[in-house]
């Protein structure tokens, strides 16, 4: 187990969500599963998944079936997936939307579980942090008009 991991609290969809993330992302794999022992927690049933682990691009995630959470997920916390080309952006975008996701501005998308993802081309970071500050401002303005990011349009800005 890595020293730093992401831990998400879901109501009761941990296993479904973990399977979705592993199927969605190219370099992903399932990890450990802890089953509820029963008799202790009011929101668990003996033998049901309590926590499930998985990795995306080597980053460990864990999801807890925590019952009715008083702390719902929201876009104030998101995960950025750096994409090498438009094909990769389109792939992640369509997979998340096809499973009930919702689009947001500036390349963000929220999956059906409430987790926010930034589907970001690597070149955007280079354009925004490069030495040409006027171009960076044009790129930022172009990005702010987009829902799904378009690499060609960003590079043309």
PDB file of C-alpha atoms in Angstrom:
ATOM      1  CA  UNK A   1       0.000   0.000   0.000  1.00  0.00           C
ATOM      2  CA  UNK A   2       1.337   3.421  -0.943  1.00  0.00           C
ATOM      3  CA  UNK A   3       1.769   6.089   1.673  1.00  0.00           C
ATOM      4  CA  UNK A   4      -0.752   8.385  -0.040  1.00  0.00           C
ATOM      5  CA  UNK A   5      -3.984   7.065  -1.564  1.00  0.00           C
ATOM      6  CA  UNK A   6      -7.331   8.521  -2.587  1.00  0.00           C
ATOM      7  CA  UNK A   7     -10.233   7.275  -0.492  1.00  0.00           C
ATOM      8  CA  UNK A   8     -13.801   7.916  -1.679  1.00  0.00           C
ATOM      9  CA  UNK A   9     -16.961   7.439   0.368  1.00  0.00           C
ATOM     10  CA  UNK A  10     -19.925   6.132  -1.626  1.00  0.00           C
ATOM     11  CA  UNK A  11     -23.311   5.051  -0.373  1.00  0.00           C
ATOM     12  CA  UNK A  12     -23.437   1.508  -1.758  1.00  0.00           C
ATOM     13  CA  UNK A  13     -21.932   1.428  -5.268  1.00  0.00           C
ATOM     14  CA  UNK A  14     -18.257   0.805  -4.509  1.00  0.00           C
ATOM     15  CA  UNK A  15     -17.862  -2.414  -6.470  1.00  0.00           C
ATOM     16  CA  UNK A  16     -19.854  -1.152  -9.466  1.00  0.00           C
ATOM     17  CA  UNK A  17     -17.842   2.080  -9.550  1.00  0.00           C
ATOM     18  CA  UNK A  18     -14.464   0.350  -9.214  1.00  0.00           C
ATOM     19  CA  UNK A  19     -15.347  -1.987 -12.087  1.00  0.00           C
ATOM     20  CA  UNK A  20     -16.386   1.022 -14.179  1.00  0.00           C
ATOM     21  CA  UNK A  21     -13.129   2.903 -13.506  1.00  0.00           C
ATOM     22  CA  UNK A  22     -10.983  -0.136 -14.301  1.00  0.00           C
ATOM     23  CA  UNK A  23     -12.898  -0.671 -17.557  1.00  0.00           C
ATOM     24  CA  UNK A  24     -12.755   3.032 -18.471  1.00  0.00           C
ATOM     25  CA  UNK A  25      -9.099   3.874 -17.989  1.00  0.00           C
ATOM     26  CA  UNK A  26      -6.337   2.355 -20.095  1.00  0.00           C
ATOM     27  CA  UNK A  27      -3.812   1.594 -17.378  1.00  0.00           C
ATOM     28  CA  UNK A  28      -6.025   0.427 -14.526  1.00  0.00           C
ATOM     29  CA  UNK A  29      -6.367  -2.678 -12.400  1.00  0.00           C
ATOM     30  CA  UNK A  30      -8.436  -4.004  -9.520  1.00  0.00           C
ATOM     31  CA  UNK A  31      -6.948  -4.298  -6.063  1.00  0.00           C
ATOM     32  CA  UNK A  32      -7.975  -5.569  -2.658  1.00  0.00           C
ATOM     33  CA  UNK A  33     -11.554  -6.164  -1.578  1.00  0.00           C
ATOM     34  CA  UNK A  34     -12.660  -6.127   2.060  1.00  0.00           C
ATOM     35  CA  UNK A  35     -15.997  -7.712   2.840  1.00  0.00           C
ATOM     36  CA  UNK A  36     -18.221  -6.651   5.717  1.00  0.00           C
ATOM     37  CA  UNK A  37     -17.902  -9.030   8.663  1.00  0.00           C
ATOM     38  CA  UNK A  38     -21.487  -8.323   9.728  1.00  0.00           C
ATOM     39  CA  UNK A  39     -22.885  -7.657  13.144  1.00  0.00           C
ATOM     40  CA  UNK A  40     -21.131  -4.355  13.650  1.00  0.00           C
ATOM     41  CA  UNK A  41     -22.028  -1.508  11.379  1.00  0.00           C
ATOM     42  CA  UNK A  42     -25.677  -0.606  10.783  1.00  0.00           C
ATOM     43  CA  UNK A  43     -25.153   0.057   7.051  1.00  0.00           C
ATOM     44  CA  UNK A  44     -23.375  -3.207   6.232  1.00  0.00           C
ATOM     45  CA  UNK A  45     -24.596  -6.683   5.469  1.00  0.00           C
ATOM     46  CA  UNK A  46     -22.305  -9.605   6.158  1.00  0.00           C
ATOM     47  CA  UNK A  47     -20.420 -10.621   3.026  1.00  0.00           C
ATOM     48  CA  UNK A  48     -21.080  -7.436   1.050  1.00  0.00           C
ATOM     49  CA  UNK A  49     -18.192  -5.332  -0.220  1.00  0.00           C
ATOM     50  CA  UNK A  50     -17.153  -2.830   2.441  1.00  0.00           C
ATOM     51  CA  UNK A  51     -14.100  -1.374   0.672  1.00  0.00           C
ATOM     52  CA  UNK A  52     -12.561  -2.011  -2.708  1.00  0.00           C
ATOM     53  CA  UNK A  53      -9.227  -0.903  -4.075  1.00  0.00           C
ATOM     54  CA  UNK A  54      -8.066  -0.217  -7.612  1.00  0.00           C
ATOM     55  CA  UNK A  55      -5.340   1.691  -9.430  1.00  0.00           C
ATOM     56  CA  UNK A  56      -5.420   4.142 -12.312  1.00  0.00           C
ATOM     57  CA  UNK A  57      -2.026   4.949 -13.852  1.00  0.00           C
ATOM     58  CA  UNK A  58      -0.359   3.602 -10.716  1.00  0.00           C
ATOM     59  CA  UNK A  59      -2.372   5.867  -8.378  1.00  0.00           C
ATOM     60  CA  UNK A  60      -4.214   3.897  -5.694  1.00  0.00           C
ATOM     61  CA  UNK A  61      -7.888   4.531  -5.018  1.00  0.00           C
ATOM     62  CA  UNK A  62     -10.165   2.991  -2.412  1.00  0.00           C
ATOM     63  CA  UNK A  63     -13.943   3.218  -2.238  1.00  0.00           C
ATOM     64  CA  UNK A  64     -15.945   2.664   0.931  1.00  0.00           C
ATOM     65  CA  UNK A  65     -19.557   1.524   0.869  1.00  0.00           C
ATOM     66  CA  UNK A  66     -20.261   3.875   3.755  1.00  0.00           C
ATOM     67  CA  UNK A  67     -24.017   3.922   3.691  1.00  0.00           C
ATOM     68  CA  UNK A  68     -26.003   7.117   3.362  1.00  0.00           C
ATOM     69  CA  UNK A  69     -23.212   9.652   3.351  1.00  0.00           C
ATOM     70  CA  UNK A  70     -23.615  13.096   4.776  1.00  0.00           C
ATOM     71  CA  UNK A  71     -20.594  14.155   2.697  1.00  0.00           C
ATOM     72  CA  UNK A  72     -21.601  13.884  -0.969  1.00  0.00           C
ATOM     73  CA  UNK A  73     -18.945  14.142  -3.657  1.00  0.00           C
ATOM     74  CA  UNK A  74     -18.779  17.409  -5.586  1.00  0.00           C
ATOM     75  CA  UNK A  75     -16.527  19.056  -8.211  1.00  0.00           C
ATOM     76  CA  UNK A  76     -14.470  20.952  -5.629  1.00  0.00           C
ATOM     77  CA  UNK A  77     -12.231  17.871  -5.752  1.00  0.00           C
ATOM     78  CA  UNK A  78     -11.382  16.428  -9.163  1.00  0.00           C
ATOM     79  CA  UNK A  79      -8.888  14.111 -10.833  1.00  0.00           C
ATOM     80  CA  UNK A  80      -6.952  15.277 -13.880  1.00  0.00           C
ATOM     81  CA  UNK A  81      -6.229  12.763 -16.617  1.00  0.00           C
ATOM     82  CA  UNK A  82      -3.482  14.092 -18.894  1.00  0.00           C
ATOM     83  CA  UNK A  83      -4.142  12.968 -22.463  1.00  0.00           C
ATOM     84  CA  UNK A  84      -1.563  12.768 -25.233  1.00  0.00           C
ATOM     85  CA  UNK A  85      -3.927  13.379 -28.163  1.00  0.00           C
ATOM     86  CA  UNK A  86      -7.512  14.164 -29.156  1.00  0.00           C
ATOM     87  CA  UNK A  87      -8.291  10.477 -29.609  1.00  0.00           C
ATOM     88  CA  UNK A  88      -7.526   9.824 -25.941  1.00  0.00           C
ATOM     89  CA  UNK A  89      -9.630  12.812 -24.853  1.00  0.00           C
ATOM     90  CA  UNK A  90     -12.533  11.585 -26.997  1.00  0.00           C
ATOM     91  CA  UNK A  91     -12.194   8.040 -25.640  1.00  0.00           C
ATOM     92  CA  UNK A  92     -12.408   9.015 -21.963  1.00  0.00           C
ATOM     93  CA  UNK A  93     -15.085  11.603 -22.640  1.00  0.00           C
ATOM     94  CA  UNK A  94     -17.355   9.146 -24.452  1.00  0.00           C
ATOM     95  CA  UNK A  95     -16.834   6.320 -21.946  1.00  0.00           C
ATOM     96  CA  UNK A  96     -17.745   8.507 -18.972  1.00  0.00           C
ATOM     97  CA  UNK A  97     -20.750  10.065 -20.739  1.00  0.00           C
ATOM     98  CA  UNK A  98     -22.025   6.686 -21.954  1.00  0.00           C
ATOM     99  CA  UNK A  99     -22.187   5.505 -18.349  1.00  0.00           C
ATOM    100  CA  UNK A 100     -24.343   8.428 -17.193  1.00  0.00           C
ATOM    101  CA  UNK A 101     -21.795  11.216 -16.832  1.00  0.00           C
ATOM    102  CA  UNK A 102     -22.489  14.931 -17.166  1.00  0.00           C
ATOM    103  CA  UNK A 103     -20.386  17.475 -19.015  1.00  0.00           C
ATOM    104  CA  UNK A 104     -19.020  20.553 -17.330  1.00  0.00           C
ATOM    105  CA  UNK A 105     -17.041  23.544 -18.612  1.00  0.00           C
ATOM    106  CA  UNK A 106     -13.337  23.585 -19.507  1.00  0.00           C
ATOM    107  CA  UNK A 107     -12.866  19.866 -20.091  1.00  0.00           C
ATOM    108  CA  UNK A 108     -14.407  18.691 -16.847  1.00  0.00           C
ATOM    109  CA  UNK A 109     -16.862  15.829 -16.679  1.00  0.00           C
ATOM    110  CA  UNK A 110     -18.655  14.350 -13.681  1.00  0.00           C
ATOM    111  CA  UNK A 111     -19.310  10.625 -13.705  1.00  0.00           C
ATOM    112  CA  UNK A 112     -22.561   9.046 -12.562  1.00  0.00           C
ATOM    113  CA  UNK A 113     -21.086   8.509  -9.096  1.00  0.00           C
ATOM    114  CA  UNK A 114     -20.351  12.218  -8.589  1.00  0.00           C
ATOM    115  CA  UNK A 115     -16.577  12.057  -9.150  1.00  0.00           C
ATOM    116  CA  UNK A 116     -15.273  14.976 -11.236  1.00  0.00           C
ATOM    117  CA  UNK A 117     -12.574  14.371 -13.857  1.00  0.00           C
ATOM    118  CA  UNK A 118     -10.554  16.891 -15.828  1.00  0.00           C
ATOM    119  CA  UNK A 119      -9.910  15.361 -19.251  1.00  0.00           C
ATOM    120  CA  UNK A 120      -6.918  17.528 -20.140  1.00  0.00           C
ATOM    121  CA  UNK A 121      -4.510  17.488 -23.081  1.00  0.00           C
ATOM    122  CA  UNK A 122      -0.854  17.643 -22.021  1.00  0.00           C
ATOM    123  CA  UNK A 123      -0.306  20.378 -24.583  1.00  0.00           C
ATOM    124  CA  UNK A 124      -2.720  22.644 -22.685  1.00  0.00           C
ATOM    125  CA  UNK A 125      -0.379  22.703 -19.694  1.00  0.00           C
ATOM    126  CA  UNK A 126       2.540  23.542 -21.985  1.00  0.00           C
ATOM    127  CA  UNK A 127       0.583  26.325 -23.702  1.00  0.00           C
ATOM    128  CA  UNK A 128      -0.616  27.864 -20.437  1.00  0.00           C
ATOM    129  CA  UNK A 129       2.782  27.764 -18.727  1.00  0.00           C
ATOM    130  CA  UNK A 130       4.981  28.630 -21.718  1.00  0.00           C
ATOM    131  CA  UNK A 131       6.983  31.856 -22.068  1.00  0.00           C
ATOM    132  CA  UNK A 132       4.504  33.508 -24.493  1.00  0.00           C
ATOM    133  CA  UNK A 133       2.087  35.062 -21.981  1.00  0.00           C
ATOM    134  CA  UNK A 134      -0.100  36.634 -24.691  1.00  0.00           C
ATOM    135  CA  UNK A 135      -0.601  33.243 -26.299  1.00  0.00           C
ATOM    136  CA  UNK A 136      -1.299  31.727 -22.886  1.00  0.00           C
ATOM    137  CA  UNK A 137      -4.057  34.313 -22.388  1.00  0.00           C
ATOM    138  CA  UNK A 138      -5.575  33.453 -25.796  1.00  0.00           C
ATOM    139  CA  UNK A 139      -5.423  29.741 -24.998  1.00  0.00           C
ATOM    140  CA  UNK A 140      -7.085  30.334 -21.620  1.00  0.00           C
ATOM    141  CA  UNK A 141      -9.846  32.371 -23.277  1.00  0.00           C
ATOM    142  CA  UNK A 142     -10.390  29.640 -25.883  1.00  0.00           C
ATOM    143  CA  UNK A 143     -10.477  26.914 -23.228  1.00  0.00           C
ATOM    144  CA  UNK A 144     -13.047  28.812 -21.179  1.00  0.00           C
ATOM    145  CA  UNK A 145     -15.454  28.668 -24.144  1.00  0.00           C
ATOM    146  CA  UNK A 146     -15.181  24.883 -24.463  1.00  0.00           C
ATOM    147  CA  UNK A 147     -16.946  21.964 -22.858  1.00  0.00           C
ATOM    148  CA  UNK A 148     -14.805  19.093 -24.207  1.00  0.00           C
ATOM    149  CA  UNK A 149     -11.314  20.386 -24.954  1.00  0.00           C
ATOM    150  CA  UNK A 150     -10.236  20.535 -28.593  1.00  0.00           C
ATOM    151  CA  UNK A 151      -6.460  20.332 -29.030  1.00  0.00           C
ATOM    152  CA  UNK A 152      -6.443  21.829 -32.544  1.00  0.00           C
ATOM    153  CA  UNK A 153      -8.487  24.844 -31.419  1.00  0.00           C
ATOM    154  CA  UNK A 154      -6.275  25.363 -28.364  1.00  0.00           C
ATOM    155  CA  UNK A 155      -3.119  25.218 -30.469  1.00  0.00           C
ATOM    156  CA  UNK A 156      -4.631  27.677 -32.965  1.00  0.00           C
ATOM    157  CA  UNK A 157      -5.421  30.248 -30.261  1.00  0.00           C
TER     158      UNK A 157
END
